[in-house]
Coordinates of C-alpha atoms and ligand atoms in Angstrom, one line a residue:
X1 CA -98.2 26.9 270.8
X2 CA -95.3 24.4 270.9
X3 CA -91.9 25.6 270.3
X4 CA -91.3 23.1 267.7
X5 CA -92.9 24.4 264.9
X6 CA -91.8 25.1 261.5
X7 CA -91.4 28.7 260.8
X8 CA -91.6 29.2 257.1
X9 CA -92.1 32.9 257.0
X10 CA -90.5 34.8 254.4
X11 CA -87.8 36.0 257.2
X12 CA -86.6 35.4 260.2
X13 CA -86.4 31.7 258.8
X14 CA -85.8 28.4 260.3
X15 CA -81.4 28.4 261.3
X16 CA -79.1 25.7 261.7
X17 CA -78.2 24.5 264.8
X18 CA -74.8 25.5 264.3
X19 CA -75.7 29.1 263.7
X20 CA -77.9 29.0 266.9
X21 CA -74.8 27.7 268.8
X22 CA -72.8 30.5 268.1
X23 CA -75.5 33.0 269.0
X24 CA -75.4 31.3 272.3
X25 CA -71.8 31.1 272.9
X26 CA -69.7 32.8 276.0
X27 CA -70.3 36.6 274.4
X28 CA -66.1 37.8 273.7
X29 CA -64.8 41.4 273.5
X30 CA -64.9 42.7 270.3
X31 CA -61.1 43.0 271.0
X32 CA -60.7 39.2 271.2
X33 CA -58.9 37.6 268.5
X34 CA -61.0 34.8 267.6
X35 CA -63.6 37.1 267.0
X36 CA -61.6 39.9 265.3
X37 CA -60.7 36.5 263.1
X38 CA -64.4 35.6 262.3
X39 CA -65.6 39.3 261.8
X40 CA -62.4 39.5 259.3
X41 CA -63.7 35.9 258.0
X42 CA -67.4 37.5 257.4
X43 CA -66.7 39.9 255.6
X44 CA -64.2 37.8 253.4
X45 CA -67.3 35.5 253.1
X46 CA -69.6 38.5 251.6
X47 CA -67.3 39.1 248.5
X48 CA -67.9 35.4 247.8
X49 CA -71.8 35.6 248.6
X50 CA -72.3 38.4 246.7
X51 CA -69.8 37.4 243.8
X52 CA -68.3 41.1 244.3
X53 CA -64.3 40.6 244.9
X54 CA -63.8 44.5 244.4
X55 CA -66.6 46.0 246.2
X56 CA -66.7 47.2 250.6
X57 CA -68.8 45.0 252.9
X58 CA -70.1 46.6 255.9
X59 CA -71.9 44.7 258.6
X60 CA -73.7 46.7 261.2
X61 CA -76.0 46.1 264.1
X62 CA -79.6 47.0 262.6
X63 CA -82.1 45.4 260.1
X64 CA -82.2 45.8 256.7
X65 CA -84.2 48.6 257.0
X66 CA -81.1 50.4 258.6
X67 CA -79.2 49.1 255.3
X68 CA -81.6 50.7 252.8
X69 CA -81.3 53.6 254.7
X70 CA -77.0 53.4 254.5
X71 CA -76.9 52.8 251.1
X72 CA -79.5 56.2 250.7
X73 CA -77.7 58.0 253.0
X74 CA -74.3 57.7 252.0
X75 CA -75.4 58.5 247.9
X76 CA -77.9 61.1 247.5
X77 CA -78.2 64.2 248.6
X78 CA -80.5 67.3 248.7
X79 CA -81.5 67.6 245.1
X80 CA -80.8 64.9 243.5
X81 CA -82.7 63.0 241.1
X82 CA -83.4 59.3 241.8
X83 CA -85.1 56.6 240.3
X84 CA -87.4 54.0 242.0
X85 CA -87.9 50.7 240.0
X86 CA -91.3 49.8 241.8
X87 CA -92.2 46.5 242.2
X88 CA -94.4 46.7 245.5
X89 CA -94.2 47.6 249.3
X90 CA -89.9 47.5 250.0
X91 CA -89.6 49.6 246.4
X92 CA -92.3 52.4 248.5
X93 CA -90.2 51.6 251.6
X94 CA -86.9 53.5 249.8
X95 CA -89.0 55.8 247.9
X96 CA -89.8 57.5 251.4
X97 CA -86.7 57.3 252.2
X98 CA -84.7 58.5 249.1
X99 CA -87.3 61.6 249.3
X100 CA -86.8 62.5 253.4
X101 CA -82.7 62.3 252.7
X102 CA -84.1 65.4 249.7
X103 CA -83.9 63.4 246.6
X104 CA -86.3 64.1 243.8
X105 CA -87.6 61.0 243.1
X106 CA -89.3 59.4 240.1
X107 CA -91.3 55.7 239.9
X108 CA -91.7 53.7 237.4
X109 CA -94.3 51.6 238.3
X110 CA -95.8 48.6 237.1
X111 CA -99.8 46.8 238.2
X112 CA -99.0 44.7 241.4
X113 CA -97.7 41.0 241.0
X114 CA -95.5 42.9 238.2
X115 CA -92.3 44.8 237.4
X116 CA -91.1 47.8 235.3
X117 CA -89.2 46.1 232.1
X118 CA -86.2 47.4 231.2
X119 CA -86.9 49.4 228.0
X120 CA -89.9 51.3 230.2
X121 CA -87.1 51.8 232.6
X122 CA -84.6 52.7 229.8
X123 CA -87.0 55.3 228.2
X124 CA -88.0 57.3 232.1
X125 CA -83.9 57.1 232.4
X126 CA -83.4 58.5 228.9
X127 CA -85.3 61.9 230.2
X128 CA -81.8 62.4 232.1
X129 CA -80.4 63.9 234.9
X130 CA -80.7 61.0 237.1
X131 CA -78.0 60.1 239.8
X132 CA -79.0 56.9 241.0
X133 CA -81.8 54.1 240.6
X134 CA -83.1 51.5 243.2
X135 CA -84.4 47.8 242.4
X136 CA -85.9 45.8 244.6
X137 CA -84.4 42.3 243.5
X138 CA -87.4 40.0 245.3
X139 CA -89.9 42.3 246.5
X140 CA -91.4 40.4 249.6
X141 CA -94.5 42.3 249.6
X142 CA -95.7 40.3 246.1
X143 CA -92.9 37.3 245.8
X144 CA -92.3 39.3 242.9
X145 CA -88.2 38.7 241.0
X146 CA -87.1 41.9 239.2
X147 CA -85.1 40.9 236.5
X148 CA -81.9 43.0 238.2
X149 CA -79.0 41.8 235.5
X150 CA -81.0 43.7 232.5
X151 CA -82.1 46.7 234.6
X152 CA -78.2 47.0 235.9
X153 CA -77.5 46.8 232.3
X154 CA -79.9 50.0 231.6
X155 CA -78.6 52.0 234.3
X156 CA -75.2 51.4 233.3
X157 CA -76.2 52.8 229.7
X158 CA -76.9 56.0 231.0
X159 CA -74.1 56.2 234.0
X160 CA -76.3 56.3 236.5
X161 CA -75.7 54.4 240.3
X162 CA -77.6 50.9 240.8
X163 CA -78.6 50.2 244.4
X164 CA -80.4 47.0 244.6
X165 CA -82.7 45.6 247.6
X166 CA -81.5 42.1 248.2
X167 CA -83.4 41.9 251.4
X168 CA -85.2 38.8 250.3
X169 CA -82.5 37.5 247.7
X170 CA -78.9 37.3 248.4
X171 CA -78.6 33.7 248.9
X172 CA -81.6 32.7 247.4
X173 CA -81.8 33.9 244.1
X174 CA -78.4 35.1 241.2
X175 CA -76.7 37.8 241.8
X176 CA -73.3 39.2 240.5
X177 CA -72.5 42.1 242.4
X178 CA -69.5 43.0 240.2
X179 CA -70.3 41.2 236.9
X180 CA -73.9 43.0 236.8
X181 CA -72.0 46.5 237.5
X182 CA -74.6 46.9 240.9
X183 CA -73.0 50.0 243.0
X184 CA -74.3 49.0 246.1
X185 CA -76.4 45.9 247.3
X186 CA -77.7 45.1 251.2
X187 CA -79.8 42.7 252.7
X188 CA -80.2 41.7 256.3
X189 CA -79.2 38.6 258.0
X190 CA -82.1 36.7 258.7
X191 CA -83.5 35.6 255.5
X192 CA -81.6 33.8 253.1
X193 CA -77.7 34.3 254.8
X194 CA -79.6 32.1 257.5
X195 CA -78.4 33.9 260.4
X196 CA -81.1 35.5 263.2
X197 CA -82.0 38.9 262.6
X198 CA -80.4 42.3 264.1
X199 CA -77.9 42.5 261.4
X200 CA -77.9 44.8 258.0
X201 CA -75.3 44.1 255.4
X202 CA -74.3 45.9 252.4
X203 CA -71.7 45.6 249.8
X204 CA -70.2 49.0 248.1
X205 CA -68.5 49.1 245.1
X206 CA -65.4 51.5 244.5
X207 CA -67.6 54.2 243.1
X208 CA -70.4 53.8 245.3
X209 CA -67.4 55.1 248.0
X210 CA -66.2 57.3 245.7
X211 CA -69.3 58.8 245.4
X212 CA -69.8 58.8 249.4
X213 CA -66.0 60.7 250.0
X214 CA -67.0 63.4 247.2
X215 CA -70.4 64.7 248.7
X216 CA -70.1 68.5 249.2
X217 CA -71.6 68.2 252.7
X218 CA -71.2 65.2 255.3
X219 CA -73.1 61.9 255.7
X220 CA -75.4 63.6 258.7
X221 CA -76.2 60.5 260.5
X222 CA -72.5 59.5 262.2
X223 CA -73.8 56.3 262.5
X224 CA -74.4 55.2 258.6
X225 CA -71.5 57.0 257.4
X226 CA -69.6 54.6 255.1
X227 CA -66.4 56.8 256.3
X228 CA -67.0 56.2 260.2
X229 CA -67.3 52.2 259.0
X230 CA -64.8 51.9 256.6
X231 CA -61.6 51.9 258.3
X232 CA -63.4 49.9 261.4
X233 CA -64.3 46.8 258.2
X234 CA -60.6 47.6 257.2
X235 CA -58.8 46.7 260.8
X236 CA -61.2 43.8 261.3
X237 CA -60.7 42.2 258.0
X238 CA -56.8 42.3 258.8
X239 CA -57.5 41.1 262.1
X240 CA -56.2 44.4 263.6
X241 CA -58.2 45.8 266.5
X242 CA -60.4 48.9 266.2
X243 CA -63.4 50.0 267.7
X244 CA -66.6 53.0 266.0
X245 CA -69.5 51.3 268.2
X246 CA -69.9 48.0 269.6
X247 CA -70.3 45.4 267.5
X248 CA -73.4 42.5 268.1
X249 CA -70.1 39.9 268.7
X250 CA -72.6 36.6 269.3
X251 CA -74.5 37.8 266.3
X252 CA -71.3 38.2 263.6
X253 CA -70.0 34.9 265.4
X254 CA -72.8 33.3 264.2
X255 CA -73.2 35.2 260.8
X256 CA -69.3 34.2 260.0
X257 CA -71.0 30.3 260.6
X258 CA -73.7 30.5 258.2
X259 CA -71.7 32.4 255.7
X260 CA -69.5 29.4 256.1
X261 CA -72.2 27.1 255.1
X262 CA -72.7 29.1 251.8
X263 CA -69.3 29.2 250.7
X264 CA -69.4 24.9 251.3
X265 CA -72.5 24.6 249.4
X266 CA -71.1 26.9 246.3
X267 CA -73.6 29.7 245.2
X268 CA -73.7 28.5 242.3
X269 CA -75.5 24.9 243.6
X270 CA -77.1 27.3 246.3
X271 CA -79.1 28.7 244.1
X272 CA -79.6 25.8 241.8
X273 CA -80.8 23.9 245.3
X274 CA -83.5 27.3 245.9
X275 CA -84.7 27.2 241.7
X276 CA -85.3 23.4 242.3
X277 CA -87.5 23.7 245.4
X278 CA -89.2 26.7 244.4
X279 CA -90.5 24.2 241.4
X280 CA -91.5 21.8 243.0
X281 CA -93.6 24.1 245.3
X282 CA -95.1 25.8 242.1
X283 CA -96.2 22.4 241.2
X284 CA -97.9 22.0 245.0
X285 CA -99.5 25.0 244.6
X286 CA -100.6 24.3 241.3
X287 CA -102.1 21.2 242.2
X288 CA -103.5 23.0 245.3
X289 CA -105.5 25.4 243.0
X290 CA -103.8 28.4 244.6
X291 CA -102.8 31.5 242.5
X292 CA -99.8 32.9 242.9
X293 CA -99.5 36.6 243.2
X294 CA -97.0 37.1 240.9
X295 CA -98.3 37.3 237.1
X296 CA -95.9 34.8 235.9
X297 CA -93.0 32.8 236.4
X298 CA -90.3 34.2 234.8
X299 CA -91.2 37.4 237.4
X300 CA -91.4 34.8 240.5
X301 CA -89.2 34.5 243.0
X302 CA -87.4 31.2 244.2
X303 CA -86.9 32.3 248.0
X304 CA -91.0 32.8 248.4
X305 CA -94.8 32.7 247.7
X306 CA -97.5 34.6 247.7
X307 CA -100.5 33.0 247.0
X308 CA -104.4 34.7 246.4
X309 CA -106.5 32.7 249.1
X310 CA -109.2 30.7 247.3
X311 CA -112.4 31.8 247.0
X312 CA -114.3 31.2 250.4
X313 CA -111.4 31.5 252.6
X314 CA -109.7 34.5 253.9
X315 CA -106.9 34.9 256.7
X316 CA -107.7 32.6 259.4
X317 CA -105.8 29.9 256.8
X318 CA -103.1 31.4 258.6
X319 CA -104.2 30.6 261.6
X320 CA -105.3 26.8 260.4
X321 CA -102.0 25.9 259.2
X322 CA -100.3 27.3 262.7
X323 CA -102.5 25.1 263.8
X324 CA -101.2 21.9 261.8
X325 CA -97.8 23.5 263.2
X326 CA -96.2 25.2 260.2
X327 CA -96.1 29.0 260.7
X328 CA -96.8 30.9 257.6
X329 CA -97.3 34.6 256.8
X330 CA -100.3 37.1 255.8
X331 CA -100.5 39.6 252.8
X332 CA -98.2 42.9 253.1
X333 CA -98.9 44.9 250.1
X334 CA -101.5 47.4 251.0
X335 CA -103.8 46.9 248.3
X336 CA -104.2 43.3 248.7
X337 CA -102.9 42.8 251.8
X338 CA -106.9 40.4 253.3
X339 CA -106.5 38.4 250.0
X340 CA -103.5 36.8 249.7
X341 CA -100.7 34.9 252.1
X342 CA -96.7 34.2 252.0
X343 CA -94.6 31.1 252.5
X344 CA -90.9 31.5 252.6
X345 CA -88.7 28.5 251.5
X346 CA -85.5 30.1 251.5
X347 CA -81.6 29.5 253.4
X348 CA -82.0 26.0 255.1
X349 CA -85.6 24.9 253.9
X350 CA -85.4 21.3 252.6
X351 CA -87.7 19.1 251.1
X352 CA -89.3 17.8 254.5
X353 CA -89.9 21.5 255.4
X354 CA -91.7 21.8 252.2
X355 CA -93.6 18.1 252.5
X356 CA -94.7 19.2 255.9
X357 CA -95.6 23.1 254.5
X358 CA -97.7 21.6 252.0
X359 CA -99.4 18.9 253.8
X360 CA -100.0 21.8 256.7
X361 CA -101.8 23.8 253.9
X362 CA -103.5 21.0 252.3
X363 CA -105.4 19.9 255.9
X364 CA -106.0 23.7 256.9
X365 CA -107.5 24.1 253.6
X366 CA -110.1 21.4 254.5
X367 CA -110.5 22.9 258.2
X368 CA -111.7 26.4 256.1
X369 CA -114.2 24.8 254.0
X370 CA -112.3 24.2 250.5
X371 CA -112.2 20.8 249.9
X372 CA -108.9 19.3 248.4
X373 CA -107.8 16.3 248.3
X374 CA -105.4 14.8 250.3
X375 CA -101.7 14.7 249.6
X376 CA -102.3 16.2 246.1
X377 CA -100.3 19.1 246.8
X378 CA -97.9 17.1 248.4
X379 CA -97.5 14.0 245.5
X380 CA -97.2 17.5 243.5
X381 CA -93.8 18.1 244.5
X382 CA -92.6 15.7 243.1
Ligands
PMP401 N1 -86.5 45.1 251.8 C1 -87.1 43.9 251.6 C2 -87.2 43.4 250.2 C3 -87.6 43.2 252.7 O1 -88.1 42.0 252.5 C4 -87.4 43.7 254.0 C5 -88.0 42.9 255.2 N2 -89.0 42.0 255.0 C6 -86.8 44.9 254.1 C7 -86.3 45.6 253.0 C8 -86.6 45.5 255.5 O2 -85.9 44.7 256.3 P1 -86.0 44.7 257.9 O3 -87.4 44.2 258.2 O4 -85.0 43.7 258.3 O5 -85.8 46.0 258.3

């Protein structure tokens, strides 16, 4: 396949040039001051992104996967009771892992293409005894939004911790780290931060460190110990040099780039620019005559879709519209996983991407079998 197609994946996305250009820069000592400047920079820039002044960013060489698995690490230990808001694949991805770091561990689970409301989630919480509780903000499994404000609001009622799975959000879709009281929020860099993949970022609020430097036995993986990180974040962000384990340089040199371009565009018109899109690609989709997974839109996400194939075609779609040049992804969620595909439109994605998306979809549509006509989807967006 040519390189120049269109990746529109829900993550790694399509990067700006500029981004890519400091990936591929001279690779610095992580001693250097002008990248002990940008690393300080980044993590300056993730306060603002995540609208958390008072809260700790770390940024670490791993996925978000490793992220999920800091935040668990750091919080729960042996015994402890935790609660899963379960909105698809990701929200069974920290339920494995809250349980193998010894938390007990409750879900409250809703039918796929769903998510638990908060009074279900207020009346598992009111039971008691719970230490923490995980939401997974845009679960990519389903392209399903979890209404994270309200649930924050819950879990606040009855003191217990919020962690929340921003994996497929930060950037994309609101978030108020501080103003929502979360405790500790990650994502990764290559969705909507718009930076390639290979780094795992989270944000932790005073108490979430409190919580860390009280545990009555150490963090037992050195290398997700907020403590180990902490005074490492502390010299960088002062510009002071300090070293725990090497740090990806060409990848936070390129991470403090695209966190750059957030701050210019203003989260505020950031995520106005991903609500407006995401309309207009309902409307495509619409007009397409493809379902969308989720069950409606007030539980949709803005930074994907997931979308039931329609009847008569199954997963070599996929492989049409790579064809028409526009890379697009399958089903994840395990019990749907032949019967429905993803399309990311998240960090970067403009109109044109979407126009060509669309117009990729349409055509491959026609190549399976299901007739539609052309450029409705596309007219459709408006
Ligand atoms: N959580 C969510 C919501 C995700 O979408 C993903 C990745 N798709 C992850 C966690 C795991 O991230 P990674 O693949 O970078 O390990």
């Amino acid at each position: 396949m040519s390189e120049r197609n269109l990746l529109m994946i829900p993550g790694p996305i399509e990067f700006e040039p500029s981004v890519l250009r400091a990936l591929g820069e001279k690779t610095r000592s992580h001693l250097d001051p002008v990248f002990m400047k940008a690393y300080g920079r980044a993590i300056k820039r993730l306060r603002e992104v995540f609208l958390a002044p008072t809260a700790q960013p770390f940024v670490v060489a791993g996925s978000g996967t490793l992220a999920m698995e800091m935040a668990v690490a750091n919080l729960v230990q042996p015994g402890d009771k935790a609660l899963v808001v379960n909105s698809g694949y990701f929200s069974d991805r920290i339920g494995t892992m809250l349980e193998r770091h010894g938390a007990a561990v409750t879900h409250a689970r809703a039918d796929v293409g769903s998510v638990p409301s908060a009074a279900e989630v207020d009346t598992v919480l009111a039971t008691g005894g719970f230490k923490l509780m995980t939401i997974t903000h845009v679960d990519t499994s389903t392209a399903v939004l979890a209404p994270v404000k309200e649930l924050a609001a819950v879990a606040k009622k009855h003191g217990v911790l919020v962690v929340v799975d921003g994996v497929c959000s930060v950037g994309g879709e609101a978030l108020e780290m501080d103003a929502w009281g979360i405790d500790v929020a990650f994502t990764a860099s290559q969705k909507a931060l718009g930076c390639p993949p290979g780094l795992a970022i989270l944000l932790a609020s005073p108490k979430a460190l409190a919580t860390s430097k009280a545990r009555t036995r150490p963090v037992a993986a050195m290398y997700l110990d907020f403590a180990e990180w902490l005074p490492i974040h502390e010299a960088y962000e002062a510009e002071r040099p300090s070293y725990f384990a090497t740090p990806p340089v060409n990848l936070i040199m390129a991470l403090d780039v695209s966190l750059g371009h957030l701050v210019d565009e203003g989260m505020g018109a950031r995520i106005e620019r991903h609500a407006k899109l995401a309309n207009s690609v309902r409307a495509a989709w619409q007009a397409l005559g493809l379902r969308p997974l989720p069950m409606d839109t007030a539980v949709s996400a803005n930074t994907l879709s997931a979308l039931y194939y329609p009847p008569g075609v199954d997963a070599a779609l996929v492989k049409a519209v790579a064809a028409e040049g526009v890379v697009i992804a399958g089903g994840l969620h395990p019990a749907l996983k032949p019967k429905y595909f993803r399309v990311g439109h998240m960090g970067a994605v403009s109109r044109a991407d979407l126009v060509t998306t669309v117009s990729a979809i349409e055509r491959a549509l026609r190549a399976c079998g299901h007739p539609v006509e052309a450029g409705r989807g596309v007219a459709a967006l408006g």
